[in-house]
XYZ file of C-alpha atoms in Angstrom:
646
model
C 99.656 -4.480 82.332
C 100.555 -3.249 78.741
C 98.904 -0.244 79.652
C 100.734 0.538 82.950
C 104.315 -0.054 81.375
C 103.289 2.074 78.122
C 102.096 4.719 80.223
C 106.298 4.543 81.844
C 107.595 4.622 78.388
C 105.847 7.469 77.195
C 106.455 9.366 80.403
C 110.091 8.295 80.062
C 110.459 9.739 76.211
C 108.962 12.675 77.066
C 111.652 13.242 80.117
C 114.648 12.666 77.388
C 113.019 14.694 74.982
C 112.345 17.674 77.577
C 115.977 17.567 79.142
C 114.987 14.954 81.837
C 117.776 12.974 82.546
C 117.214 12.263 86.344
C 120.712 14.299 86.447
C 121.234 16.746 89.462
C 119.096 20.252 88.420
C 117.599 22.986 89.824
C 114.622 22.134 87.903
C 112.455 19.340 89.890
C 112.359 15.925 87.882
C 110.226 13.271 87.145
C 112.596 10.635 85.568
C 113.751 9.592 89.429
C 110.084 9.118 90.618
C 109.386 6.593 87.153
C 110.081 2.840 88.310
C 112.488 1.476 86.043
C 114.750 -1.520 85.512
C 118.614 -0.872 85.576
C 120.501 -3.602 84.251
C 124.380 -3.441 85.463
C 127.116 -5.860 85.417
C 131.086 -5.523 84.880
C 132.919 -5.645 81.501
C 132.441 -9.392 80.080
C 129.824 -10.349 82.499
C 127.662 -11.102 79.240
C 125.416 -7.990 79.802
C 124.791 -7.364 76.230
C 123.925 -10.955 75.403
C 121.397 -10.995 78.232
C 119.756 -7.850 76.356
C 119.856 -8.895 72.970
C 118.363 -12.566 74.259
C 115.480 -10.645 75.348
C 115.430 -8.774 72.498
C 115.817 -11.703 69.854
C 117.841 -9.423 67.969
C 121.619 -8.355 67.444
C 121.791 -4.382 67.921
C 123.833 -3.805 70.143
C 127.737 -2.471 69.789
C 130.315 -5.314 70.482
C 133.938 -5.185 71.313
C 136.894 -4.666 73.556
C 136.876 -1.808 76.338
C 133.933 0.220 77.140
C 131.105 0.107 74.710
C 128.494 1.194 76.078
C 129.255 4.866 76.624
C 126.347 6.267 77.183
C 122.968 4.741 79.188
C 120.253 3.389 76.088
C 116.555 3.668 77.853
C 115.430 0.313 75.445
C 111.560 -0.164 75.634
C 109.781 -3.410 73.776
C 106.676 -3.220 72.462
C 104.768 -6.655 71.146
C 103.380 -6.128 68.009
C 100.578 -8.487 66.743
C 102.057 -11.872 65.333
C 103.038 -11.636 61.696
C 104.104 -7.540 61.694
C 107.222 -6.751 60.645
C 109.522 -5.872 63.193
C 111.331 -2.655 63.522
C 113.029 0.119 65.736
C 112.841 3.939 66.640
C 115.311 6.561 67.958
C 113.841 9.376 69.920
C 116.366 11.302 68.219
C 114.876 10.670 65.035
C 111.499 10.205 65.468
C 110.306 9.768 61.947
C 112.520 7.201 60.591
C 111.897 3.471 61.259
C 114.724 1.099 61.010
C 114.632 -2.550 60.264
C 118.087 -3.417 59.466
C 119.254 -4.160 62.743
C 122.393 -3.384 61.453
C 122.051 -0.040 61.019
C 120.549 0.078 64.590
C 124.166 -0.603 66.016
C 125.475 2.010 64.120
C 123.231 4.693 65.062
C 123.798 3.602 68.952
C 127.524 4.222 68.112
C 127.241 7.345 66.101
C 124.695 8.676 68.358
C 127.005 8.184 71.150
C 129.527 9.774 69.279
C 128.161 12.554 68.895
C 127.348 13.266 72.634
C 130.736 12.459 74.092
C 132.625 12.685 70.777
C 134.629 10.202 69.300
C 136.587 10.235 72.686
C 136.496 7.018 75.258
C 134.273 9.426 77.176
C 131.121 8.588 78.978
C 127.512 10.780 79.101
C 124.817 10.433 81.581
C 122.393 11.656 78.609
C 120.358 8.720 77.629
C 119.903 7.734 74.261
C 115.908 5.893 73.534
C 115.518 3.074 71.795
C 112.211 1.464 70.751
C 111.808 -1.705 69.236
C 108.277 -3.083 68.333
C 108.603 -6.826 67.660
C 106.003 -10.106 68.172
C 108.719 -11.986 69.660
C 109.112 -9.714 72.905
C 107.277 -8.380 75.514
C 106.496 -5.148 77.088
C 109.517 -3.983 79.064
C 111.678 -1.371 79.853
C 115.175 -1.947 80.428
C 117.975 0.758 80.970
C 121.735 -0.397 79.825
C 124.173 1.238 81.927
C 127.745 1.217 81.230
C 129.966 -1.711 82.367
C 131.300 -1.329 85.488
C 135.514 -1.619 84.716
C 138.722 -1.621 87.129
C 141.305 -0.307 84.834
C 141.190 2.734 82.081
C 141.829 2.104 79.002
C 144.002 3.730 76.765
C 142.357 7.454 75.617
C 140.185 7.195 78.956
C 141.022 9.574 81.730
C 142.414 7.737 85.267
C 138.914 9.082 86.759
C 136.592 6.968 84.129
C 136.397 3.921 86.660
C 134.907 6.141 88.841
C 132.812 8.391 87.130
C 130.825 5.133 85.303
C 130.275 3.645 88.948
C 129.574 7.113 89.627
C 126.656 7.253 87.240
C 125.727 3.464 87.296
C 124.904 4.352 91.410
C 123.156 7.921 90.315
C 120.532 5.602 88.290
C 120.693 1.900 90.794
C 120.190 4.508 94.200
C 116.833 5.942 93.392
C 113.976 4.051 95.267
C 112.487 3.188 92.466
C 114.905 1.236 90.756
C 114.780 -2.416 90.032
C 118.186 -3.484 89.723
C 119.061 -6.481 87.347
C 122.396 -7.695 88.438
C 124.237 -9.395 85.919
C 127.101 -11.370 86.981
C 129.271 -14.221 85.489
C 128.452 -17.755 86.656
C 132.091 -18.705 85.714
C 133.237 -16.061 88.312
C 133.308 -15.599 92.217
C 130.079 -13.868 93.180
C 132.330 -12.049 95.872
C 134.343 -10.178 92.775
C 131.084 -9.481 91.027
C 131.374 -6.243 90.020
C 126.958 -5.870 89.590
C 126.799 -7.720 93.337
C 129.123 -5.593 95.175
C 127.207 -1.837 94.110
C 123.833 -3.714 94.138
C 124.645 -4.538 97.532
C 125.947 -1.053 98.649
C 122.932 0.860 97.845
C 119.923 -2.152 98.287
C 121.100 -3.900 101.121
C 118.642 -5.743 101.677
C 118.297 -7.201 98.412
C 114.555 -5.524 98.100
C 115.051 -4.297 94.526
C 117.745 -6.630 93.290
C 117.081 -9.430 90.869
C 120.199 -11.530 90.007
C 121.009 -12.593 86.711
C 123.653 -15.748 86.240
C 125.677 -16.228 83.007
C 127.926 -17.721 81.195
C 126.785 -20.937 83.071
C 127.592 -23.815 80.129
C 131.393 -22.259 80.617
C 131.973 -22.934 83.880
C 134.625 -25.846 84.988
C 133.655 -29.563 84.481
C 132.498 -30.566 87.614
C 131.610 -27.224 89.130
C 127.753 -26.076 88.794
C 125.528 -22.500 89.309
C 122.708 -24.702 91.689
C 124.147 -23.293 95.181
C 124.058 -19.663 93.502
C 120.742 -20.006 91.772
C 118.724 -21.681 94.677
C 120.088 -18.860 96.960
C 122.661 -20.433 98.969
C 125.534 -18.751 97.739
C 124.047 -15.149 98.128
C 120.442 -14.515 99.072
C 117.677 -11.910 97.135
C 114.476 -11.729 97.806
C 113.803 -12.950 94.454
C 115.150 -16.053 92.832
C 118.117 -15.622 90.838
C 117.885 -16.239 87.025
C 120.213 -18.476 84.997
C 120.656 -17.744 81.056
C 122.568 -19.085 78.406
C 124.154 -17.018 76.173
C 125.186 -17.356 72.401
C 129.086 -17.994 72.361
C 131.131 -15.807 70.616
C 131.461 -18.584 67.604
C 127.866 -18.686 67.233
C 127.865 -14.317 66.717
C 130.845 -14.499 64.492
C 128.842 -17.398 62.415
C 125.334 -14.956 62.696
C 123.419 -17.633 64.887
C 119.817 -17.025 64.586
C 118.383 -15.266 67.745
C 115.569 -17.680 67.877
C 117.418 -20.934 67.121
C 119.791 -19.523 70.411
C 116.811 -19.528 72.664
C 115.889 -23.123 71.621
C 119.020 -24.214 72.592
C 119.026 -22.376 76.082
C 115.778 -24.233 76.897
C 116.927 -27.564 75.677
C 120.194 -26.907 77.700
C 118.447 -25.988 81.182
C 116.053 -29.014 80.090
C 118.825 -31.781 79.362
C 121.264 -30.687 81.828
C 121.015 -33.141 85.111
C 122.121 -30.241 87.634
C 119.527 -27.776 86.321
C 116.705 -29.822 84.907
C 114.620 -29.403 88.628
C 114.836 -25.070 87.861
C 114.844 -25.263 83.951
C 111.340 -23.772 84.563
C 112.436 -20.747 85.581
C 115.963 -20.124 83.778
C 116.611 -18.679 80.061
C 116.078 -15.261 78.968
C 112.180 -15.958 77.439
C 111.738 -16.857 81.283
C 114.048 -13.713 82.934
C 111.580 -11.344 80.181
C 108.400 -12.592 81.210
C 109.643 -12.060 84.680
C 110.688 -8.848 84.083
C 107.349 -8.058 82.861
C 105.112 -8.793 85.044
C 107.678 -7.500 87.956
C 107.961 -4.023 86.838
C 104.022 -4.258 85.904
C 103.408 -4.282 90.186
C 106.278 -2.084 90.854
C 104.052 0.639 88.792
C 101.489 -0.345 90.148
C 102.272 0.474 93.165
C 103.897 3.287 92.898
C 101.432 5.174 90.428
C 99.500 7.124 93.628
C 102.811 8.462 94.738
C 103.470 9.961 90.754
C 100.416 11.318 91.287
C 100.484 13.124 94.277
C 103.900 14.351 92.811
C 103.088 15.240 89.561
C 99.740 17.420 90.927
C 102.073 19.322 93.643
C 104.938 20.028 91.093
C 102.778 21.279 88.279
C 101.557 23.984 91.543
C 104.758 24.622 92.169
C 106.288 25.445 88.543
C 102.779 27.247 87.414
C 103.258 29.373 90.654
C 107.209 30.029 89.502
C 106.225 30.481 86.449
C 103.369 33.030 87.465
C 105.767 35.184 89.490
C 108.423 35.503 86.548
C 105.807 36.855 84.230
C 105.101 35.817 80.639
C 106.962 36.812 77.415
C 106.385 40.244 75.554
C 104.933 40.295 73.077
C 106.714 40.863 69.920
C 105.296 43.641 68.110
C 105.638 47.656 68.941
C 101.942 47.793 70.304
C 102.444 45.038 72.807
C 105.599 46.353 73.844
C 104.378 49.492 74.173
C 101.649 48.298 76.457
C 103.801 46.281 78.475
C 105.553 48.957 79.023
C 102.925 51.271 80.103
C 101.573 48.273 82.333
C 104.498 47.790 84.341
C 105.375 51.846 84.977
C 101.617 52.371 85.822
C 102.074 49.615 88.099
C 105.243 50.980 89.600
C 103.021 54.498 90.054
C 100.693 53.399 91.829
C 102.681 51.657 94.644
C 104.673 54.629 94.586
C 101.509 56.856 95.704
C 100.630 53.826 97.944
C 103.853 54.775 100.304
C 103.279 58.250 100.167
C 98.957 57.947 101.295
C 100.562 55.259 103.756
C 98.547 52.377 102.538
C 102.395 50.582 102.588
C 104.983 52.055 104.678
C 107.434 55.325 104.486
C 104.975 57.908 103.890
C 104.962 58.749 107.581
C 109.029 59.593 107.216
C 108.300 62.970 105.328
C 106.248 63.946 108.115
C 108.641 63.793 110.805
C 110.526 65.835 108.605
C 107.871 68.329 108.963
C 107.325 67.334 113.202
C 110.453 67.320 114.273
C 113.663 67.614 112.230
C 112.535 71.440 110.747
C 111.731 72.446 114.251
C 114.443 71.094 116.015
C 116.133 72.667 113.141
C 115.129 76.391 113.696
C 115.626 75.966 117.576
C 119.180 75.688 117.078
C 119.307 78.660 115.349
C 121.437 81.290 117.500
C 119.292 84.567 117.489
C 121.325 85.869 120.325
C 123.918 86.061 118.609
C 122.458 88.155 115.946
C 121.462 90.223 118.525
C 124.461 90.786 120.963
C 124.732 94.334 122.226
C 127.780 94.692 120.119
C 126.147 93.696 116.565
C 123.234 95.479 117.759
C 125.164 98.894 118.002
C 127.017 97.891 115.142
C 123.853 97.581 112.758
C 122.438 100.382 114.140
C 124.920 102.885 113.755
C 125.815 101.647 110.055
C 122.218 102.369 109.354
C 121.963 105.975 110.392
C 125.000 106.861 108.248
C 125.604 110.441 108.824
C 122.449 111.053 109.776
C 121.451 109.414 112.920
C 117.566 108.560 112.889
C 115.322 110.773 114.713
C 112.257 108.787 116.170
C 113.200 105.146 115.922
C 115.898 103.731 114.006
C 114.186 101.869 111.391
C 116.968 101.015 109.018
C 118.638 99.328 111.871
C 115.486 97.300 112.880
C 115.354 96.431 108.903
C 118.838 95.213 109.184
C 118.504 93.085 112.584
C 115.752 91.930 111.346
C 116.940 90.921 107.985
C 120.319 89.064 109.404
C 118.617 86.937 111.788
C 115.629 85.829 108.955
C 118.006 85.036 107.204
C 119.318 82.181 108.661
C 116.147 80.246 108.631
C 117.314 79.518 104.714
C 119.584 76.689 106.456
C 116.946 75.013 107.659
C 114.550 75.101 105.364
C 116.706 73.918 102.242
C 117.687 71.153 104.752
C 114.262 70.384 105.285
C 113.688 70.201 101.181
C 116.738 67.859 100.764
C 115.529 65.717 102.814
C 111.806 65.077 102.065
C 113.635 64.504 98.478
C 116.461 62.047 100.304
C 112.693 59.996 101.179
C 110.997 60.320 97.931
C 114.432 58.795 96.029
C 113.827 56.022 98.595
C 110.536 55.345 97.946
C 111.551 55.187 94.111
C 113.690 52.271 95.135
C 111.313 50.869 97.646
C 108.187 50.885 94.652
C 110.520 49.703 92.135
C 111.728 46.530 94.461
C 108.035 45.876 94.643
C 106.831 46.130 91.450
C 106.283 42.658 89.628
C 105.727 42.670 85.800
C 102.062 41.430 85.707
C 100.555 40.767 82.092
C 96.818 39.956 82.992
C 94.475 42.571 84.317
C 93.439 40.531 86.802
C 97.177 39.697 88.384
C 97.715 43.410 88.279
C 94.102 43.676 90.639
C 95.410 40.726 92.954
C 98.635 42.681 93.395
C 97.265 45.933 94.439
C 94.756 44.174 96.256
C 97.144 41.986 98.365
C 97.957 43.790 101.490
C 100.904 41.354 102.472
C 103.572 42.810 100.450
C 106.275 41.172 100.256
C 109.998 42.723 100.055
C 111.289 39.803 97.828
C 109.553 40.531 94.995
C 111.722 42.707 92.087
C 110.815 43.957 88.772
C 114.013 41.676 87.544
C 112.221 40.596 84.027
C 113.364 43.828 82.448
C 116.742 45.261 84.184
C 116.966 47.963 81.327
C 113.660 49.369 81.928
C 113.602 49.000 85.539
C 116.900 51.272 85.252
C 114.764 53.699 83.229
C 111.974 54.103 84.989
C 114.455 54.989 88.018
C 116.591 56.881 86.480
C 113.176 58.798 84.718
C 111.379 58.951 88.403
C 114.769 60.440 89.752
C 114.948 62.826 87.522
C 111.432 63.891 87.878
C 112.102 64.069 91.467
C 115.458 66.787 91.483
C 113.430 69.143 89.086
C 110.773 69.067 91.749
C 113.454 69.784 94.134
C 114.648 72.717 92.616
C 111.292 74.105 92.340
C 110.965 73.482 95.863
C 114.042 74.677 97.257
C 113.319 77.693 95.016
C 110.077 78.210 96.327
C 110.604 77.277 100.152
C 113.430 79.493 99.972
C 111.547 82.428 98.610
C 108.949 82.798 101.597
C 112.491 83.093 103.423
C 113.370 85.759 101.051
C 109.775 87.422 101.230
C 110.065 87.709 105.153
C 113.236 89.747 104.882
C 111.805 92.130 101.556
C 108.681 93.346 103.283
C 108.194 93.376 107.301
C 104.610 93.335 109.661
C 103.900 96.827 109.750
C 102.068 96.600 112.853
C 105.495 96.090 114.302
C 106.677 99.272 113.528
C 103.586 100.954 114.677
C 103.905 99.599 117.841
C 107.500 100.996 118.326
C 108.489 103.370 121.636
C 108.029 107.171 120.388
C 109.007 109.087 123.441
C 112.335 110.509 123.774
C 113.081 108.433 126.313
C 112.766 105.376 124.805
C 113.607 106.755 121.486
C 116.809 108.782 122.451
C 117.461 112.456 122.482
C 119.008 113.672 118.876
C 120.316 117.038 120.893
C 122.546 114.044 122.749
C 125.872 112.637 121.493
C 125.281 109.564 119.263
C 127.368 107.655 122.356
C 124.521 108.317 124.445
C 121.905 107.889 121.991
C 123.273 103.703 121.526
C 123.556 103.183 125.243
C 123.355 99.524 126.497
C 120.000 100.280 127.933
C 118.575 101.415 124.704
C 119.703 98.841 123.054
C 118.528 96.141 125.068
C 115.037 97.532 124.456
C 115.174 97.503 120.692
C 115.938 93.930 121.154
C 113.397 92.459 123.680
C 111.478 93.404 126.726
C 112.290 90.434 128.801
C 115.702 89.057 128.779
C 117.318 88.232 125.917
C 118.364 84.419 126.330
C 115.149 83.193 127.776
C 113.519 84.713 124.715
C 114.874 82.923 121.797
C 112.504 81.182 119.511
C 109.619 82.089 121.560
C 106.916 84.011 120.964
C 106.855 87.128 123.145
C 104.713 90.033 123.577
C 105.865 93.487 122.844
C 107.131 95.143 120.056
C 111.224 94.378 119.689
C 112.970 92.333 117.168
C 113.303 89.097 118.890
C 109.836 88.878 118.948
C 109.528 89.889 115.914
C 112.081 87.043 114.156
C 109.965 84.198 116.717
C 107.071 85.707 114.910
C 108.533 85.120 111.269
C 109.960 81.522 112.455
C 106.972 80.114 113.803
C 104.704 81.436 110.895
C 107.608 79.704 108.508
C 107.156 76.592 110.543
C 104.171 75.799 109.425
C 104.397 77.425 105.303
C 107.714 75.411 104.550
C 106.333 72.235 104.944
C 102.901 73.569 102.596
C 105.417 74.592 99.989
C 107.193 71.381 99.992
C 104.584 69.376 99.973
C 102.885 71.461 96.914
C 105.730 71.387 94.948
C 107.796 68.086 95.893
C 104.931 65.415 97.371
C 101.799 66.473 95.125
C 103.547 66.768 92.030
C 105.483 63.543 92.441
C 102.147 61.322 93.109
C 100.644 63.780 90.018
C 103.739 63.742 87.464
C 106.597 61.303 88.376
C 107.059 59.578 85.244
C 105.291 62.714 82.881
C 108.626 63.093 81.538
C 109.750 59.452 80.956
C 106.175 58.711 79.330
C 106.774 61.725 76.811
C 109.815 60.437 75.615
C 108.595 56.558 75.525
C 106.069 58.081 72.686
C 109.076 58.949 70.333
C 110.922 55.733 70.591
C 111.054 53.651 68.046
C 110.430 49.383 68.396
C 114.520 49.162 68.496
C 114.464 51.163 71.403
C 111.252 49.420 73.165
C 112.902 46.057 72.399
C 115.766 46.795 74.367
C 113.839 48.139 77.328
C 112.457 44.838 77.443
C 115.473 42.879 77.143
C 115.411 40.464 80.065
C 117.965 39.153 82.273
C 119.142 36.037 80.438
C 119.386 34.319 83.982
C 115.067 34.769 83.707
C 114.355 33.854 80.332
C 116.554 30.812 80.601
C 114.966 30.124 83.964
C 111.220 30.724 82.263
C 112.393 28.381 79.276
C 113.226 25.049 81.466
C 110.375 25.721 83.795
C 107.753 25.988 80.689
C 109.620 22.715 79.302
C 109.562 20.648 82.526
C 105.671 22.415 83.266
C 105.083 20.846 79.949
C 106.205 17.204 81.061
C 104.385 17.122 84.323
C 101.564 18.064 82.537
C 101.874 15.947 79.960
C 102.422 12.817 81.997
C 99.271 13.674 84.164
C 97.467 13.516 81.007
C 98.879 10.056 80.575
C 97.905 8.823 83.550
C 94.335 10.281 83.273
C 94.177 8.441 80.627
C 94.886 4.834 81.623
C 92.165 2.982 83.106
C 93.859 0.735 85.888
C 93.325 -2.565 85.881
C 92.799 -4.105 89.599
C-alpha cells in the first residue's frame, strides 16, 4: 500500500515540477489520469481543522475571507517512530522545515507570489510534504473554500472562478471527493454537498465529512446524517471533532485534541454505537486504505496511457527535429543536411519518382506545338507582302534568274516569328521549375540522423503536410538561392533557344535554292516590264505549289517558301525543347543551389546562427513536449519499479 500511494506522490511532484497542473493545454497530461483525494467544503465548514487533525500539526494559514488561494497537493509520509518530524516544499527542494511555523508562512508567501499580494486565486498547485510518525500515507489536495459573496479587493467573478476550479479538479473520474460540511448547518445549504452532487451523482466518489458536531443545538444530534438517513453515499459518512477556536488561540496540543475527539465520540450517548468509526485518526486511516484500491485499480489504465502518450510525443517530437547544434561545424552541417535533402526531392519531381516532372513535358507535347500552329504564315505570305518583299529586294536592279534576296527576306519574316513561341515555351518550363522549388521545399523535413534522412527518401507516401518550418530563415534562403539559380538558367536558355531561331534566319538549306524554277517561264522574262515580271501567277509559285491556306505548317514537297518555313518549324519543334532542357532542366538537377553553397562557405557563425533561428512557435512547442516526454517517462519508470502487491 505505501508503495502504491508513493508511487502517486512522486508522479504527482513530478507533474508540478514539469508544468502539470491538470489545467486545460495543448500538451496531453497526466495529473487528470492520477487518482487523488480533493477535499472541498465552504468558508467555515472547518476544512482546515479536518486537515491539520490528520496532520497532527498546525500549518496551515488561518483567518477571515479566503485563505486558501491557491490548491496545496499535501502528501504524508510515516516516518519510523522516534524521527523527528519535518516538511518539504517542491519549490524548495533542499531545505527541510521543522518549525511548523514557518511552514504557514511559506504557504502564504508562496501564494503570494503566484497571485500576488492580491485576493486573487491560482489553479497552480503549491506541494507540500510532511514526513511525520504520527500520520499515515495519504494524499490530500486543499482546494479553496467554496464562498457566496466577494470580499473586499476580490473581483465580483471570484465566487465563480473558485467553484470554477474546485469542479476542474472534483470532475475528473478519478477524483475522490472528501466533502466537508458543517454538522451545525443544513446539509441542503452545504456548499461541499451541492457541487459534490452536481458532478458525482451518484455518490460513487464522494465521502462525507461531518463537523463541528459538539456545536450543534442542545437537543439536536448528527446520527440521522451520519447513519445515512439524511443524505445517502455509498460510503459512510465521517464525524470529527475539531479543536475550538479557544483551544488554537491557547496552542492546544494536536495530540491531546485527538484524545479528546475519541473520548467525546466514546462518552457521548448519541454517538457511542459509531464512535468506532468517527474522529480524524479514523477518517485518515480510511482515507488510506481507500485511495490505496482506487490506485489500485486504476494503475492498468495509467499504463496503457502513459505507453501510448510517450508514442505519441516521441513521434511529435521526431517530426519537429532536434536542436542544432551550437558550434559553427554543426551548424554548418545542418545546414548542408537539410539543402542536400531539399536537392534531392527536387530531382525526385523532375525524374518523376514524385509528381510534376511530367508538366515540363507537355510543355514540350503540346503547348510549343499548339504554339507554332497558330502562327499565321499566310499572312507573311499574302500576294501583296509577297510583291512587296520582292520588289524591295531587287532595288534598281531587278534579279535575273530567281529573286533570291526576296526569298531571303520571306523567308526571314516568317522565321522569325517562331521567337514568340519559343521564349514562351522557356518561361514556362521555368514557371514549373519555380514550382517545384516550392513543392520540394514544402516537403523537405529537417532530419538530423542519417538514418531518418534514408527513411524519408525511402518512404514513397509523401505527404503534403510536412514543411521545413524549424528554420523559416533558411528555408527563405534556400528559395530565394534555388530561384535565383533558376532565372540565370533562364536567361541562358532563352538566349540559347532563341539563337537556333536566329541561326535559321542567318544561313538557309541550300538545297532549297538549288531546287528553284530556272526557266524563263517560271523565272520571268528581264526584257519584260517589272509589272509583268511580279504577276499574281508568279508569285503564287514562289510561295507554294499547292494552295496556300491548306499548306500552312505542313510539310510539303517542292521547292517554295512555305515549305521551306514548315521545314524550319518542324525541325525547331523538336531542338527547342533539347536546348531547354540542356540548359534549364539538366543544369537545375546538376547546379541549383551551386551558388547558395558558395556563399554559405564565407559566412561567418553569426550568419549560420541566424539561418537557423527557428520559429519560436517550434522551439517553444519542442520545449513542453521534451518536458511532458520527460514526465511520462519518468512515471513509467516509477511504475516499473513498484512491485504490486495482490
Amino acid at each position: 500500500m505505501d508503495n502504491l500511494i508513493s508511487l502517486v506522490n512522486k508522479i504527482q511532484r513530478a507533474c508540478t515540477a514539469l508544468g502539470d497542473h491538470g489545467e486545460a493545454s495543448a500538451l496531453p497530461t497526466l495529473w487528470e489520469s492520477l487518482p487523488s483525494i480533493a477535499v472541498v467544503g465552504g468558508q467555515s465548514s472547518g476544512k482546515s481543522s479536518v486537515l491539520e487533525s490528520v496532520v497532527g500539526k498546525d500549518f496551515l494559514p488561518r483567518g477571515s475571507g479566503i485563505v486558501t488561494r491557491r490548491p496545496l497537493v499535501l502528501q504524508l509520509h510515516k516516518i519510523d517512530e522516534g524521527s523527528r518530524e519535518y516538511a518539504e516544499f517542491l519549490h524548495l527542494p533542499r531545505k527541510r522545515f521543522t518549525d511548523f511555523a514557518a511552514v504557514r508562512r511559506e504557504i502564504q508567501d508562496e501564494t503570494d507570489r503566484e497571485t500576488g499580494r492580491s485576493k486573487q486565486i491560482s489553479s497552480v498547485p503549491i506541494h507540500l510534504s510532511i514526513y511525520s510518525p504520527n500520520v499515515v500515507n495519504l494524499t490530500l489536495i486543499d482546494l479553496p473554500g467554496l464562498t457566496k459573496v466577494a470580499v473586499e479587493g476580490q473581483p465580483d467573478s471570484i465566487v465563480q472562478d473558485i467553484e470554477n476550479m474546485v469542479r476542474a479538479f472534483i470532475e475528473k473520474p478519478n477524483c475522490i471527493i472528501l466533502a466537508i460540511s458543517p454538522a451545525n448547518q443544513d446539509l441542503a445549504t452545504s456548499d461541499a454537498i451541492k457541487i459534490s452532487r452536481e458532478v458525482d451523482p451518484t455518490g460513487e466518489r464522494t465521502l462525507g465529512v461531518l463537523t463541528k458536531i459538539d456545536l450543534m443545538d442542545k437537543g439536536t444530534d448528527a446520527v440521522d446524517m451520519l447513519e445515512g438517513k439524511s443524505y445517502r453515499l455509498k460510503f459512510p459518512w465521517v464525524g470529527v471533532v475539531n479543536r475550538s477556536q479557544a483551544d488554537i488561540n491557547k496552542n492546544v496540543d494536536m495530540i491531546a485534541a485527538r484524545r479528546r475527539e475519541r473520548e467525546y465520540f466514546a462518552s457521548t450517548p448519541e454517538y457511542k454505537h459509531l464512535a468506532p468509526r468517527m474522529g480524524s485518526e479514523y477518517l485518515a486511516k480510511m482515507l488510506s486504505k481507500h485511495l490505496e484500491g482506487v490506485i489500485k485499480s486504476k494503475i492498468p489504465g495509467i499504463q496503457s496511457l502513459i505507453n501510448k502518450t510517450i508514442a505519441e510525443l516521441e513521434s511529435e517530437l521526431s517530426r519537429l527535429g532536434k536542436p542544432i547544434a551550437a558550434d559553427a561545424g554543426g551548424k554548418m552541417y545542418s545546414i548542408m543536411e537539410i539543402c542536400r535533402l531539399f536537392d534531392q526531392i527536387y530531382k525526385e519531381h523532375l525524374d518523376g519518382i514524385r509528381p510534376g516532372g511530367d508538366k515540363i513535358y507537355n510543355v514540350f507535347d503540346n503547348q510549343l506545338p499548339a504554339a507554332l500552329k497558330r502562327l499565321q504564315f499566310d499572312k507573311q505570305l499574302s500576294m501583296e507582302n509577297i510583291r512587296k518583299l520582292i520588289t524591295e529586294a531587287d532595288g534598281y536592279q531587278p534579279h535575273l534568274i530567281a529573286p533570291e534576296q526576296g526569298y531571303r527576306r520571306l523567308i526571314e519574316s516568317s522565321v522569325v516569328t517562331i521567337r514568340g513561341p519559343a521564349e514562351a515555351a522557356v518561361d514556362a518550363v521555368h514557371g514549373l521549375l519555380k514550382d517545384l522549388v516550392h513543392k520540394a521545399i514544402s516537403e523537405t523535413i529537417a532530419w538530423e540522423s542519417d538514418m531518418a534522412l534514408y527513411r524519408l527518401l525511402d518512404n514513397v507516401a509523401f505527404d503534403d503536410s510536412q514543411e521545413l518550418k524549424q528554420y523559416p530563415a533558411l528555408r527563405v534562403e534556400v528559395s530565394n538561392a534555388a530561384i535565383e539559380s533558376l532565372e540565370r538558367m533562364k536567361d541562358t536558355s532563352k538566349k540559347a533557344t532563341l539563337q537556333l531561331v536566329d541561326m535559321e534566319c542567318s544561313y538557309l538549306t541550300v538545297d532549297f535554292f538549288r531546287k528553284l524554277p530556272q526557266d524563263a517561264d517560271k523565272g520571268g522574262n528581264p526584257t519584260h516590264s517589272i509589272f509583268d515580271r511580279y504577276n499574281d501567277s508568279y508569285l503564287r509559285r514562289i510561295v507554294t505549289t499547292t494552295d496556300l491556306k491548306s499548306s500552312r505548317c505542313n510539310m510539303q514537297t517542292g521547292s517554295t517558301v512555305l515549305s521551306y518555313v514548315t521545314m524550319v518549324c518542324g525541325s525547331l519543334r523538336n531542338s527547342i525543347p533539347k536546348s531547354i532542357v540542356y540548359c534549364q532542366v539538366r543544369e537545375a538537377k546538376r547546379s541549383l543551389l551551386d551558388h547558395f553553397f558558395t556563399d554559405l562557405g564565407k559566412l561567418e557563425q553569426k550568419q549560420l546562427s541566424s539561418l537557423l533561428n527557428e520559429d519560436p512557435a517550434v522551439m517553444e512547442r519542442r520545449a513542453a513536449l521534451a518536458k511532458r516526454l520527460e514526465l511520462y517517462r519518468s512515471a513509467q519508470a516509477e511504475i516499473d519499479a513498484v512491485a504490486w502487491s495482490k
